[in-house]
């Protein structure tokens, strides 16, 4: 049976830049303000292996990362082959994935399961565009970060964008199962759930 829409869950992680800038509380505040509830939460130091398992391993996803980097290089007139030694999107995607593992293991992370109406889309909307420089003001990334692919790729590192949030309900299920055991995810009603909208 399909779940009640109020029970939709998503996975969110405060990335190293969010933790080190003391933005964990502000990020949670913005979620709770929208009636989303934190049903699991924990700070931990991830291993490289755990992060490797977190990000998709299929070539389509990796090529997409590479393609985005190539687009950035073309847009800003950088020579991908000269700077990265290749202009193959899969090879560059693997490189970016490696930068992501370096970034995500550089400090403790705060992982959470967030539940509520349209949780997946709501959290992505609150997060804003993947590239902080393109994220709308009023979103977490737009208000607190200014990083971009142009800067990050020039410095051969992943884009620092404060949080990770699942993109689809299927991805959320997979990520929640990867990062939490069922007994770590809690059930409770927020006060307004007992009232009418
Ligand atoms: P999102 O995190 O918004 O779902 P993606 O799945 O496209 O975005 O990418 C995963 C993460 O990889 C991003 O959050 C960002 O930290 C990093 N990233 C994405 N594209 C690039 C890029 N071109 N160069 C460097 N890092 C990138």
mmCIF file with all atom_site columns, C-alpha atoms and ligand atoms in Angstrom:
data_model
loop_
_atom_site.group_PDB
_atom_site.id
_atom_site.type_symbol
_atom_site.label_atom_id
_atom_site.label_alt_id
_atom_site.label_comp_id
_atom_site.label_asym_id
_atom_site.label_entity_id
_atom_site.label_seq_id
_atom_site.pdbx_PDB_ins_code
_atom_site.Cartn_x
_atom_site.Cartn_y
_atom_site.Cartn_z
_atom_site.occupancy
_atom_site.B_iso_or_equiv
_atom_site.pdbx_formal_charge
_atom_site.auth_seq_id
_atom_site.auth_comp_id
_atom_site.auth_asym_id
_atom_site.auth_atom_id
_atom_site.pdbx_PDB_model_num
ATOM   1   C CA  . UNK A 1 1   ? 0.000  0.000  0.000   1.00 0.00 ? 1   UNK A CA  1
ATOM   2   C CA  . UNK A 1 2   ? 1.291  3.470  -0.870  1.00 0.00 ? 2   UNK A CA  1
ATOM   3   C CA  . UNK A 1 3   ? 2.420  5.528  2.086   1.00 0.00 ? 3   UNK A CA  1
ATOM   4   C CA  . UNK A 1 4   ? 0.411  8.505  3.303   1.00 0.00 ? 4   UNK A CA  1
ATOM   5   C CA  . UNK A 1 5   ? 1.947  11.655 1.700   1.00 0.00 ? 5   UNK A CA  1
ATOM   6   C CA  . UNK A 1 6   ? 2.736  13.004 5.174   1.00 0.00 ? 6   UNK A CA  1
ATOM   7   C CA  . UNK A 1 7   ? 5.085  10.045 5.631   1.00 0.00 ? 7   UNK A CA  1
ATOM   8   C CA  . UNK A 1 8   ? 7.374  10.890 2.715   1.00 0.00 ? 8   UNK A CA  1
ATOM   9   C CA  . UNK A 1 9   ? 10.997 10.778 3.804   1.00 0.00 ? 9   UNK A CA  1
ATOM   10  C CA  . UNK A 1 10  ? 14.217 12.152 2.440   1.00 0.00 ? 10  UNK A CA  1
ATOM   11  C CA  . UNK A 1 11  ? 17.877 11.945 3.359   1.00 0.00 ? 11  UNK A CA  1
ATOM   12  C CA  . UNK A 1 12  ? 19.886 15.076 4.091   1.00 0.00 ? 12  UNK A CA  1
ATOM   13  C CA  . UNK A 1 13  ? 23.502 15.552 5.035   1.00 0.00 ? 13  UNK A CA  1
ATOM   14  C CA  . UNK A 1 14  ? 25.209 18.724 6.270   1.00 0.00 ? 14  UNK A CA  1
ATOM   15  C CA  . UNK A 1 15  ? 28.496 18.709 4.339   1.00 0.00 ? 15  UNK A CA  1
ATOM   16  C CA  . UNK A 1 16  ? 31.902 19.690 5.830   1.00 0.00 ? 16  UNK A CA  1
ATOM   17  C CA  . UNK A 1 17  ? 31.545 23.374 4.928   1.00 0.00 ? 17  UNK A CA  1
ATOM   18  C CA  . UNK A 1 18  ? 28.128 23.499 6.642   1.00 0.00 ? 18  UNK A CA  1
ATOM   19  C CA  . UNK A 1 19  ? 29.413 21.812 9.798   1.00 0.00 ? 19  UNK A CA  1
ATOM   20  C CA  . UNK A 1 20  ? 32.614 23.895 9.967   1.00 0.00 ? 20  UNK A CA  1
ATOM   21  C CA  . UNK A 1 21  ? 30.751 27.165 9.426   1.00 0.00 ? 21  UNK A CA  1
ATOM   22  C CA  . UNK A 1 22  ? 28.349 26.374 12.264  1.00 0.00 ? 22  UNK A CA  1
ATOM   23  C CA  . UNK A 1 23  ? 25.324 26.244 9.972   1.00 0.00 ? 23  UNK A CA  1
ATOM   24  C CA  . UNK A 1 24  ? 23.866 22.935 11.187  1.00 0.00 ? 24  UNK A CA  1
ATOM   25  C CA  . UNK A 1 25  ? 21.361 24.644 13.501  1.00 0.00 ? 25  UNK A CA  1
ATOM   26  C CA  . UNK A 1 26  ? 20.324 27.188 10.858  1.00 0.00 ? 26  UNK A CA  1
ATOM   27  C CA  . UNK A 1 27  ? 19.729 24.410 8.313   1.00 0.00 ? 27  UNK A CA  1
ATOM   28  C CA  . UNK A 1 28  ? 17.572 22.445 10.767  1.00 0.00 ? 28  UNK A CA  1
ATOM   29  C CA  . UNK A 1 29  ? 15.687 25.631 11.689  1.00 0.00 ? 29  UNK A CA  1
ATOM   30  C CA  . UNK A 1 30  ? 14.760 26.216 8.037   1.00 0.00 ? 30  UNK A CA  1
ATOM   31  C CA  . UNK A 1 31  ? 13.442 22.655 7.705   1.00 0.00 ? 31  UNK A CA  1
ATOM   32  C CA  . UNK A 1 32  ? 11.451 22.753 10.934  1.00 0.00 ? 32  UNK A CA  1
ATOM   33  C CA  . UNK A 1 33  ? 10.012 26.150 10.007  1.00 0.00 ? 33  UNK A CA  1
ATOM   34  C CA  . UNK A 1 34  ? 8.317  24.423 7.019   1.00 0.00 ? 34  UNK A CA  1
ATOM   35  C CA  . UNK A 1 35  ? 6.746  21.740 9.242   1.00 0.00 ? 35  UNK A CA  1
ATOM   36  C CA  . UNK A 1 36  ? 9.255  19.145 8.126   1.00 0.00 ? 36  UNK A CA  1
ATOM   37  C CA  . UNK A 1 37  ? 10.397 16.944 10.989  1.00 0.00 ? 37  UNK A CA  1
ATOM   38  C CA  . UNK A 1 38  ? 13.758 15.449 11.811  1.00 0.00 ? 38  UNK A CA  1
ATOM   39  C CA  . UNK A 1 39  ? 13.125 11.737 12.474  1.00 0.00 ? 39  UNK A CA  1
ATOM   40  C CA  . UNK A 1 40  ? 16.789 10.644 12.633  1.00 0.00 ? 40  UNK A CA  1
ATOM   41  C CA  . UNK A 1 41  ? 19.987 12.616 13.226  1.00 0.00 ? 41  UNK A CA  1
ATOM   42  C CA  . UNK A 1 42  ? 23.636 11.916 13.936  1.00 0.00 ? 42  UNK A CA  1
ATOM   43  C CA  . UNK A 1 43  ? 27.114 13.465 13.570  1.00 0.00 ? 43  UNK A CA  1
ATOM   44  C CA  . UNK A 1 44  ? 29.842 11.136 12.375  1.00 0.00 ? 44  UNK A CA  1
ATOM   45  C CA  . UNK A 1 45  ? 33.192 11.022 10.602  1.00 0.00 ? 45  UNK A CA  1
ATOM   46  C CA  . UNK A 1 46  ? 32.640 9.087  7.359   1.00 0.00 ? 46  UNK A CA  1
ATOM   47  C CA  . UNK A 1 47  ? 35.176 6.714  5.877   1.00 0.00 ? 47  UNK A CA  1
ATOM   48  C CA  . UNK A 1 48  ? 36.179 7.072  2.213   1.00 0.00 ? 48  UNK A CA  1
ATOM   49  C CA  . UNK A 1 49  ? 34.481 3.732  1.617   1.00 0.00 ? 49  UNK A CA  1
ATOM   50  C CA  . UNK A 1 50  ? 31.148 4.971  3.032   1.00 0.00 ? 50  UNK A CA  1
ATOM   51  C CA  . UNK A 1 51  ? 31.198 8.056  0.796   1.00 0.00 ? 51  UNK A CA  1
ATOM   52  C CA  . UNK A 1 52  ? 32.212 5.933  -2.174  1.00 0.00 ? 52  UNK A CA  1
ATOM   53  C CA  . UNK A 1 53  ? 29.127 3.778  -1.534  1.00 0.00 ? 53  UNK A CA  1
ATOM   54  C CA  . UNK A 1 54  ? 26.896 6.828  -1.059  1.00 0.00 ? 54  UNK A CA  1
ATOM   55  C CA  . UNK A 1 55  ? 27.371 8.327  -4.535  1.00 0.00 ? 55  UNK A CA  1
ATOM   56  C CA  . UNK A 1 56  ? 26.088 6.402  -7.559  1.00 0.00 ? 56  UNK A CA  1
ATOM   57  C CA  . UNK A 1 57  ? 28.619 4.220  -9.327  1.00 0.00 ? 57  UNK A CA  1
ATOM   58  C CA  . UNK A 1 58  ? 26.924 3.887  -12.710 1.00 0.00 ? 58  UNK A CA  1
ATOM   59  C CA  . UNK A 1 59  ? 28.730 5.325  -15.703 1.00 0.00 ? 59  UNK A CA  1
ATOM   60  C CA  . UNK A 1 60  ? 25.755 7.499  -16.686 1.00 0.00 ? 60  UNK A CA  1
ATOM   61  C CA  . UNK A 1 61  ? 25.936 9.401  -13.383 1.00 0.00 ? 61  UNK A CA  1
ATOM   62  C CA  . UNK A 1 62  ? 29.738 9.660  -13.510 1.00 0.00 ? 62  UNK A CA  1
ATOM   63  C CA  . UNK A 1 63  ? 29.679 10.828 -17.148 1.00 0.00 ? 63  UNK A CA  1
ATOM   64  C CA  . UNK A 1 64  ? 27.074 13.440 -16.220 1.00 0.00 ? 64  UNK A CA  1
ATOM   65  C CA  . UNK A 1 65  ? 29.444 14.860 -13.588 1.00 0.00 ? 65  UNK A CA  1
ATOM   66  C CA  . UNK A 1 66  ? 32.219 14.914 -16.209 1.00 0.00 ? 66  UNK A CA  1
ATOM   67  C CA  . UNK A 1 67  ? 29.984 16.529 -18.785 1.00 0.00 ? 67  UNK A CA  1
ATOM   68  C CA  . UNK A 1 68  ? 29.016 19.314 -16.370 1.00 0.00 ? 68  UNK A CA  1
ATOM   69  C CA  . UNK A 1 69  ? 32.690 19.984 -15.733 1.00 0.00 ? 69  UNK A CA  1
ATOM   70  C CA  . UNK A 1 70  ? 33.442 20.052 -19.480 1.00 0.00 ? 70  UNK A CA  1
ATOM   71  C CA  . UNK A 1 71  ? 30.579 22.513 -19.998 1.00 0.00 ? 71  UNK A CA  1
ATOM   72  C CA  . UNK A 1 72  ? 32.056 24.746 -17.294 1.00 0.00 ? 72  UNK A CA  1
ATOM   73  C CA  . UNK A 1 73  ? 35.499 24.555 -18.873 1.00 0.00 ? 73  UNK A CA  1
ATOM   74  C CA  . UNK A 1 74  ? 34.087 25.464 -22.299 1.00 0.00 ? 74  UNK A CA  1
ATOM   75  C CA  . UNK A 1 75  ? 32.014 28.322 -20.866 1.00 0.00 ? 75  UNK A CA  1
ATOM   76  C CA  . UNK A 1 76  ? 34.989 29.941 -19.129 1.00 0.00 ? 76  UNK A CA  1
ATOM   77  C CA  . UNK A 1 77  ? 37.521 29.165 -21.834 1.00 0.00 ? 77  UNK A CA  1
ATOM   78  C CA  . UNK A 1 78  ? 39.565 26.739 -19.702 1.00 0.00 ? 78  UNK A CA  1
ATOM   79  C CA  . UNK A 1 79  ? 41.423 23.999 -21.568 1.00 0.00 ? 79  UNK A CA  1
ATOM   80  C CA  . UNK A 1 80  ? 40.228 20.713 -20.005 1.00 0.00 ? 80  UNK A CA  1
ATOM   81  C CA  . UNK A 1 81  ? 42.903 18.626 -21.657 1.00 0.00 ? 81  UNK A CA  1
ATOM   82  C CA  . UNK A 1 82  ? 45.698 20.952 -20.532 1.00 0.00 ? 82  UNK A CA  1
ATOM   83  C CA  . UNK A 1 83  ? 44.387 21.243 -16.961 1.00 0.00 ? 83  UNK A CA  1
ATOM   84  C CA  . UNK A 1 84  ? 43.085 17.735 -16.320 1.00 0.00 ? 84  UNK A CA  1
ATOM   85  C CA  . UNK A 1 85  ? 45.097 15.687 -18.812 1.00 0.00 ? 85  UNK A CA  1
ATOM   86  C CA  . UNK A 1 86  ? 41.957 14.459 -20.615 1.00 0.00 ? 86  UNK A CA  1
ATOM   87  C CA  . UNK A 1 87  ? 38.762 15.710 -22.204 1.00 0.00 ? 87  UNK A CA  1
ATOM   88  C CA  . UNK A 1 88  ? 36.912 12.408 -21.842 1.00 0.00 ? 88  UNK A CA  1
ATOM   89  C CA  . UNK A 1 89  ? 33.694 12.974 -19.836 1.00 0.00 ? 89  UNK A CA  1
ATOM   90  C CA  . UNK A 1 90  ? 33.846 9.611  -18.062 1.00 0.00 ? 90  UNK A CA  1
ATOM   91  C CA  . UNK A 1 91  ? 37.490 10.116 -17.031 1.00 0.00 ? 91  UNK A CA  1
ATOM   92  C CA  . UNK A 1 92  ? 36.735 13.645 -15.827 1.00 0.00 ? 92  UNK A CA  1
ATOM   93  C CA  . UNK A 1 93  ? 33.613 12.365 -14.032 1.00 0.00 ? 93  UNK A CA  1
ATOM   94  C CA  . UNK A 1 94  ? 35.785 9.860  -12.147 1.00 0.00 ? 94  UNK A CA  1
ATOM   95  C CA  . UNK A 1 95  ? 38.120 12.696 -11.207 1.00 0.00 ? 95  UNK A CA  1
ATOM   96  C CA  . UNK A 1 96  ? 35.246 14.844 -9.894  1.00 0.00 ? 96  UNK A CA  1
ATOM   97  C CA  . UNK A 1 97  ? 33.890 11.851 -7.967  1.00 0.00 ? 97  UNK A CA  1
ATOM   98  C CA  . UNK A 1 98  ? 37.342 11.529 -6.350  1.00 0.00 ? 98  UNK A CA  1
ATOM   99  C CA  . UNK A 1 99  ? 37.285 15.237 -5.409  1.00 0.00 ? 99  UNK A CA  1
ATOM   100 C CA  . UNK A 1 100 ? 33.867 14.631 -3.862  1.00 0.00 ? 100 UNK A CA  1
ATOM   101 C CA  . UNK A 1 101 ? 35.191 11.804 -1.695  1.00 0.00 ? 101 UNK A CA  1
ATOM   102 C CA  . UNK A 1 102 ? 38.104 14.037 -0.548  1.00 0.00 ? 102 UNK A CA  1
ATOM   103 C CA  . UNK A 1 103 ? 35.686 16.862 0.307   1.00 0.00 ? 103 UNK A CA  1
ATOM   104 C CA  . UNK A 1 104 ? 33.095 14.712 2.056   1.00 0.00 ? 104 UNK A CA  1
ATOM   105 C CA  . UNK A 1 105 ? 35.694 13.033 4.293   1.00 0.00 ? 105 UNK A CA  1
ATOM   106 C CA  . UNK A 1 106 ? 37.443 16.296 5.253   1.00 0.00 ? 106 UNK A CA  1
ATOM   107 C CA  . UNK A 1 107 ? 35.337 16.878 8.423   1.00 0.00 ? 107 UNK A CA  1
ATOM   108 C CA  . UNK A 1 108 ? 32.473 15.264 10.351  1.00 0.00 ? 108 UNK A CA  1
ATOM   109 C CA  . UNK A 1 109 ? 29.072 15.273 8.667   1.00 0.00 ? 109 UNK A CA  1
ATOM   110 C CA  . UNK A 1 110 ? 25.579 15.500 10.142  1.00 0.00 ? 110 UNK A CA  1
ATOM   111 C CA  . UNK A 1 111 ? 23.210 12.993 8.579   1.00 0.00 ? 111 UNK A CA  1
ATOM   112 C CA  . UNK A 1 112 ? 19.423 13.219 8.935   1.00 0.00 ? 112 UNK A CA  1
ATOM   113 C CA  . UNK A 1 113 ? 16.184 11.672 7.815   1.00 0.00 ? 113 UNK A CA  1
ATOM   114 C CA  . UNK A 1 114 ? 13.552 14.332 7.188   1.00 0.00 ? 114 UNK A CA  1
ATOM   115 C CA  . UNK A 1 115 ? 9.861  13.475 7.020   1.00 0.00 ? 115 UNK A CA  1
ATOM   116 C CA  . UNK A 1 116 ? 6.873  15.482 5.873   1.00 0.00 ? 116 UNK A CA  1
ATOM   117 C CA  . UNK A 1 117 ? 4.592  16.496 3.031   1.00 0.00 ? 117 UNK A CA  1
ATOM   118 C CA  . UNK A 1 118 ? 6.583  16.310 -0.244  1.00 0.00 ? 118 UNK A CA  1
ATOM   119 C CA  . UNK A 1 119 ? 9.757  15.978 1.838   1.00 0.00 ? 119 UNK A CA  1
ATOM   120 C CA  . UNK A 1 120 ? 12.007 15.144 -1.137  1.00 0.00 ? 120 UNK A CA  1
ATOM   121 C CA  . UNK A 1 121 ? 10.983 18.134 -3.256  1.00 0.00 ? 121 UNK A CA  1
ATOM   122 C CA  . UNK A 1 122 ? 10.595 20.496 -0.298  1.00 0.00 ? 122 UNK A CA  1
ATOM   123 C CA  . UNK A 1 123 ? 14.127 19.841 0.945   1.00 0.00 ? 123 UNK A CA  1
ATOM   124 C CA  . UNK A 1 124 ? 15.589 20.242 -2.592  1.00 0.00 ? 124 UNK A CA  1
ATOM   125 C CA  . UNK A 1 125 ? 13.672 23.526 -2.902  1.00 0.00 ? 125 UNK A CA  1
ATOM   126 C CA  . UNK A 1 126 ? 14.976 24.756 0.464   1.00 0.00 ? 126 UNK A CA  1
ATOM   127 C CA  . UNK A 1 127 ? 18.521 23.713 -0.543  1.00 0.00 ? 127 UNK A CA  1
ATOM   128 C CA  . UNK A 1 128 ? 18.477 25.612 -3.855  1.00 0.00 ? 128 UNK A CA  1
ATOM   129 C CA  . UNK A 1 129 ? 20.467 25.012 -7.037  1.00 0.00 ? 129 UNK A CA  1
ATOM   130 C CA  . UNK A 1 130 ? 23.449 22.616 -6.824  1.00 0.00 ? 130 UNK A CA  1
ATOM   131 C CA  . UNK A 1 131 ? 25.719 25.525 -7.789  1.00 0.00 ? 131 UNK A CA  1
ATOM   132 C CA  . UNK A 1 132 ? 25.468 28.082 -4.955  1.00 0.00 ? 132 UNK A CA  1
ATOM   133 C CA  . UNK A 1 133 ? 26.275 30.969 -7.325  1.00 0.00 ? 133 UNK A CA  1
ATOM   134 C CA  . UNK A 1 134 ? 23.085 30.059 -9.248  1.00 0.00 ? 134 UNK A CA  1
ATOM   135 C CA  . UNK A 1 135 ? 20.935 29.352 -6.178  1.00 0.00 ? 135 UNK A CA  1
ATOM   136 C CA  . UNK A 1 136 ? 18.114 31.795 -5.459  1.00 0.00 ? 136 UNK A CA  1
ATOM   137 C CA  . UNK A 1 137 ? 18.348 34.091 -2.458  1.00 0.00 ? 137 UNK A CA  1
ATOM   138 C CA  . UNK A 1 138 ? 16.191 32.649 0.320   1.00 0.00 ? 138 UNK A CA  1
ATOM   139 C CA  . UNK A 1 139 ? 17.532 29.133 -0.256  1.00 0.00 ? 139 UNK A CA  1
ATOM   140 C CA  . UNK A 1 140 ? 20.190 27.627 2.014   1.00 0.00 ? 140 UNK A CA  1
ATOM   141 C CA  . UNK A 1 141 ? 22.840 27.584 -0.714  1.00 0.00 ? 141 UNK A CA  1
ATOM   142 C CA  . UNK A 1 142 ? 21.849 30.997 -2.092  1.00 0.00 ? 142 UNK A CA  1
ATOM   143 C CA  . UNK A 1 143 ? 21.962 32.655 1.327   1.00 0.00 ? 143 UNK A CA  1
ATOM   144 C CA  . UNK A 1 144 ? 25.149 31.086 2.690   1.00 0.00 ? 144 UNK A CA  1
ATOM   145 C CA  . UNK A 1 145 ? 27.449 30.127 -0.153  1.00 0.00 ? 145 UNK A CA  1
ATOM   146 C CA  . UNK A 1 146 ? 28.878 31.571 -3.338  1.00 0.00 ? 146 UNK A CA  1
ATOM   147 C CA  . UNK A 1 147 ? 30.884 28.657 -4.711  1.00 0.00 ? 147 UNK A CA  1
ATOM   148 C CA  . UNK A 1 148 ? 30.583 27.626 -8.357  1.00 0.00 ? 148 UNK A CA  1
ATOM   149 C CA  . UNK A 1 149 ? 31.860 24.993 -10.765 1.00 0.00 ? 149 UNK A CA  1
ATOM   150 C CA  . UNK A 1 150 ? 34.092 27.635 -12.363 1.00 0.00 ? 150 UNK A CA  1
ATOM   151 C CA  . UNK A 1 151 ? 35.958 28.268 -9.093  1.00 0.00 ? 151 UNK A CA  1
ATOM   152 C CA  . UNK A 1 152 ? 35.897 24.655 -7.872  1.00 0.00 ? 152 UNK A CA  1
ATOM   153 C CA  . UNK A 1 153 ? 37.069 23.110 -11.134 1.00 0.00 ? 153 UNK A CA  1
ATOM   154 C CA  . UNK A 1 154 ? 39.871 25.659 -11.464 1.00 0.00 ? 154 UNK A CA  1
ATOM   155 C CA  . UNK A 1 155 ? 40.980 24.646 -7.947  1.00 0.00 ? 155 UNK A CA  1
ATOM   156 C CA  . UNK A 1 156 ? 40.473 20.932 -8.753  1.00 0.00 ? 156 UNK A CA  1
ATOM   157 C CA  . UNK A 1 157 ? 37.976 20.269 -5.969  1.00 0.00 ? 157 UNK A CA  1
ATOM   158 C CA  . UNK A 1 158 ? 34.289 19.523 -5.492  1.00 0.00 ? 158 UNK A CA  1
ATOM   159 C CA  . UNK A 1 159 ? 31.780 22.356 -5.301  1.00 0.00 ? 159 UNK A CA  1
ATOM   160 C CA  . UNK A 1 160 ? 31.173 23.307 -1.653  1.00 0.00 ? 160 UNK A CA  1
ATOM   161 C CA  . UNK A 1 161 ? 27.413 23.618 -1.361  1.00 0.00 ? 161 UNK A CA  1
ATOM   162 C CA  . UNK A 1 162 ? 26.648 23.022 2.333   1.00 0.00 ? 162 UNK A CA  1
ATOM   163 C CA  . UNK A 1 163 ? 24.203 20.119 2.074   1.00 0.00 ? 163 UNK A CA  1
ATOM   164 C CA  . UNK A 1 164 ? 23.335 16.954 0.241   1.00 0.00 ? 164 UNK A CA  1
ATOM   165 C CA  . UNK A 1 165 ? 19.667 16.089 -0.282  1.00 0.00 ? 165 UNK A CA  1
ATOM   166 C CA  . UNK A 1 166 ? 18.157 13.113 -2.117  1.00 0.00 ? 166 UNK A CA  1
ATOM   167 C CA  . UNK A 1 167 ? 16.862 13.929 -5.580  1.00 0.00 ? 167 UNK A CA  1
ATOM   168 C CA  . UNK A 1 168 ? 14.039 11.366 -5.855  1.00 0.00 ? 168 UNK A CA  1
ATOM   169 C CA  . UNK A 1 169 ? 11.967 9.160  -3.535  1.00 0.00 ? 169 UNK A CA  1
ATOM   170 C CA  . UNK A 1 170 ? 13.857 6.063  -4.776  1.00 0.00 ? 170 UNK A CA  1
ATOM   171 C CA  . UNK A 1 171 ? 17.232 7.704  -4.110  1.00 0.00 ? 171 UNK A CA  1
ATOM   172 C CA  . UNK A 1 172 ? 15.976 8.692  -0.641  1.00 0.00 ? 172 UNK A CA  1
ATOM   173 C CA  . UNK A 1 173 ? 15.020 5.102  0.219   1.00 0.00 ? 173 UNK A CA  1
ATOM   174 C CA  . UNK A 1 174 ? 18.413 3.842  -0.908  1.00 0.00 ? 174 UNK A CA  1
ATOM   175 C CA  . UNK A 1 175 ? 20.313 6.533  1.001   1.00 0.00 ? 175 UNK A CA  1
ATOM   176 C CA  . UNK A 1 176 ? 18.285 6.164  4.214   1.00 0.00 ? 176 UNK A CA  1
ATOM   177 C CA  . UNK A 1 177 ? 18.945 2.401  4.175   1.00 0.00 ? 177 UNK A CA  1
ATOM   178 C CA  . UNK A 1 178 ? 22.651 3.063  3.522   1.00 0.00 ? 178 UNK A CA  1
ATOM   179 C CA  . UNK A 1 179 ? 23.100 5.535  6.390   1.00 0.00 ? 179 UNK A CA  1
ATOM   180 C CA  . UNK A 1 180 ? 20.620 4.476  9.104   1.00 0.00 ? 180 UNK A CA  1
ATOM   181 C CA  . UNK A 1 181 ? 19.347 1.263  10.636  1.00 0.00 ? 181 UNK A CA  1
ATOM   182 C CA  . UNK A 1 182 ? 15.536 1.144  11.030  1.00 0.00 ? 182 UNK A CA  1
ATOM   183 C CA  . UNK A 1 183 ? 15.721 1.488  14.859  1.00 0.00 ? 183 UNK A CA  1
ATOM   184 C CA  . UNK A 1 184 ? 17.516 4.840  14.479  1.00 0.00 ? 184 UNK A CA  1
ATOM   185 C CA  . UNK A 1 185 ? 14.547 6.359  12.623  1.00 0.00 ? 185 UNK A CA  1
ATOM   186 C CA  . UNK A 1 186 ? 11.837 7.604  14.962  1.00 0.00 ? 186 UNK A CA  1
ATOM   187 C CA  . UNK A 1 187 ? 8.099  8.183  14.745  1.00 0.00 ? 187 UNK A CA  1
ATOM   188 C CA  . UNK A 1 188 ? 6.326  11.079 16.442  1.00 0.00 ? 188 UNK A CA  1
ATOM   189 C CA  . UNK A 1 189 ? 3.675  13.637 15.617  1.00 0.00 ? 189 UNK A CA  1
ATOM   190 C CA  . UNK A 1 190 ? 4.472  17.296 15.352  1.00 0.00 ? 190 UNK A CA  1
ATOM   191 C CA  . UNK A 1 191 ? 1.867  19.379 17.162  1.00 0.00 ? 191 UNK A CA  1
ATOM   192 C CA  . UNK A 1 192 ? 0.337  20.732 13.945  1.00 0.00 ? 192 UNK A CA  1
ATOM   193 C CA  . UNK A 1 193 ? -0.178 17.209 12.592  1.00 0.00 ? 193 UNK A CA  1
ATOM   194 C CA  . UNK A 1 194 ? -2.942 16.823 15.143  1.00 0.00 ? 194 UNK A CA  1
ATOM   195 C CA  . UNK A 1 195 ? -4.599 19.972 13.790  1.00 0.00 ? 195 UNK A CA  1
ATOM   196 C CA  . UNK A 1 196 ? -6.098 20.634 10.375  1.00 0.00 ? 196 UNK A CA  1
ATOM   197 C CA  . UNK A 1 197 ? -3.995 22.427 7.741   1.00 0.00 ? 197 UNK A CA  1
HETATM 198 P P1  . LIG B 2 .   ? 23.195 17.598 -6.029  1.00 0.00 ? 1   LIG B P1  1
HETATM 199 O O1  . LIG B 2 .   ? 24.101 17.467 -4.820  1.00 0.00 ? 1   LIG B O1  1
HETATM 200 O O2  . LIG B 2 .   ? 22.497 18.923 -6.069  1.00 0.00 ? 1   LIG B O2  1
HETATM 201 O O3  . LIG B 2 .   ? 22.246 16.448 -6.187  1.00 0.00 ? 1   LIG B O3  1
HETATM 202 P P2  . LIG B 2 .   ? 24.851 16.442 -8.170  1.00 0.00 ? 1   LIG B P2  1
HETATM 203 O O4  . LIG B 2 .   ? 24.265 15.096 -7.857  1.00 0.00 ? 1   LIG B O4  1
HETATM 204 O O5  . LIG B 2 .   ? 24.819 16.901 -9.594  1.00 0.00 ? 1   LIG B O5  1
HETATM 205 O O6  . LIG B 2 .   ? 24.172 17.598 -7.299  1.00 0.00 ? 1   LIG B O6  1
HETATM 206 O O7  . LIG B 2 .   ? 26.370 16.452 -7.716  1.00 0.00 ? 1   LIG B O7  1
HETATM 207 C C1  . LIG B 2 .   ? 26.801 15.909 -6.491  1.00 0.00 ? 1   LIG B C1  1
HETATM 208 C C2  . LIG B 2 .   ? 27.777 16.852 -5.827  1.00 0.00 ? 1   LIG B C2  1
HETATM 209 O O8  . LIG B 2 .   ? 28.976 16.916 -6.620  1.00 0.00 ? 1   LIG B O8  1
HETATM 210 C C3  . LIG B 2 .   ? 27.322 18.296 -5.738  1.00 0.00 ? 1   LIG B C3  1
HETATM 211 O O9  . LIG B 2 .   ? 26.504 18.528 -4.615  1.00 0.00 ? 1   LIG B O9  1
HETATM 212 C C4  . LIG B 2 .   ? 28.632 19.059 -5.670  1.00 0.00 ? 1   LIG B C4  1
HETATM 213 O O10 . LIG B 2 .   ? 29.174 19.052 -4.346  1.00 0.00 ? 1   LIG B O10 1
HETATM 214 C C5  . LIG B 2 .   ? 29.537 18.213 -6.556  1.00 0.00 ? 1   LIG B C5  1
HETATM 215 N N1  . LIG B 2 .   ? 29.614 18.667 -7.954  1.00 0.00 ? 1   LIG B N1  1
HETATM 216 C C6  . LIG B 2 .   ? 28.627 18.587 -8.880  1.00 0.00 ? 1   LIG B C6  1
HETATM 217 N N2  . LIG B 2 .   ? 29.055 19.045 -10.076 1.00 0.00 ? 1   LIG B N2  1
HETATM 218 C C7  . LIG B 2 .   ? 30.342 19.393 -9.905  1.00 0.00 ? 1   LIG B C7  1
HETATM 219 C C8  . LIG B 2 .   ? 31.353 19.941 -10.764 1.00 0.00 ? 1   LIG B C8  1
HETATM 220 N N3  . LIG B 2 .   ? 31.122 20.217 -12.046 1.00 0.00 ? 1   LIG B N3  1
HETATM 221 N N4  . LIG B 2 .   ? 32.564 20.166 -10.240 1.00 0.00 ? 1   LIG B N4  1
HETATM 222 C C9  . LIG B 2 .   ? 32.829 19.906 -8.946  1.00 0.00 ? 1   LIG B C9  1
HETATM 223 N N5  . LIG B 2 .   ? 31.935 19.397 -8.088  1.00 0.00 ? 1   LIG B N5  1
HETATM 224 C C10 . LIG B 2 .   ? 30.701 19.151 -8.546  1.00 0.00 ? 1   LIG B C10 1
#
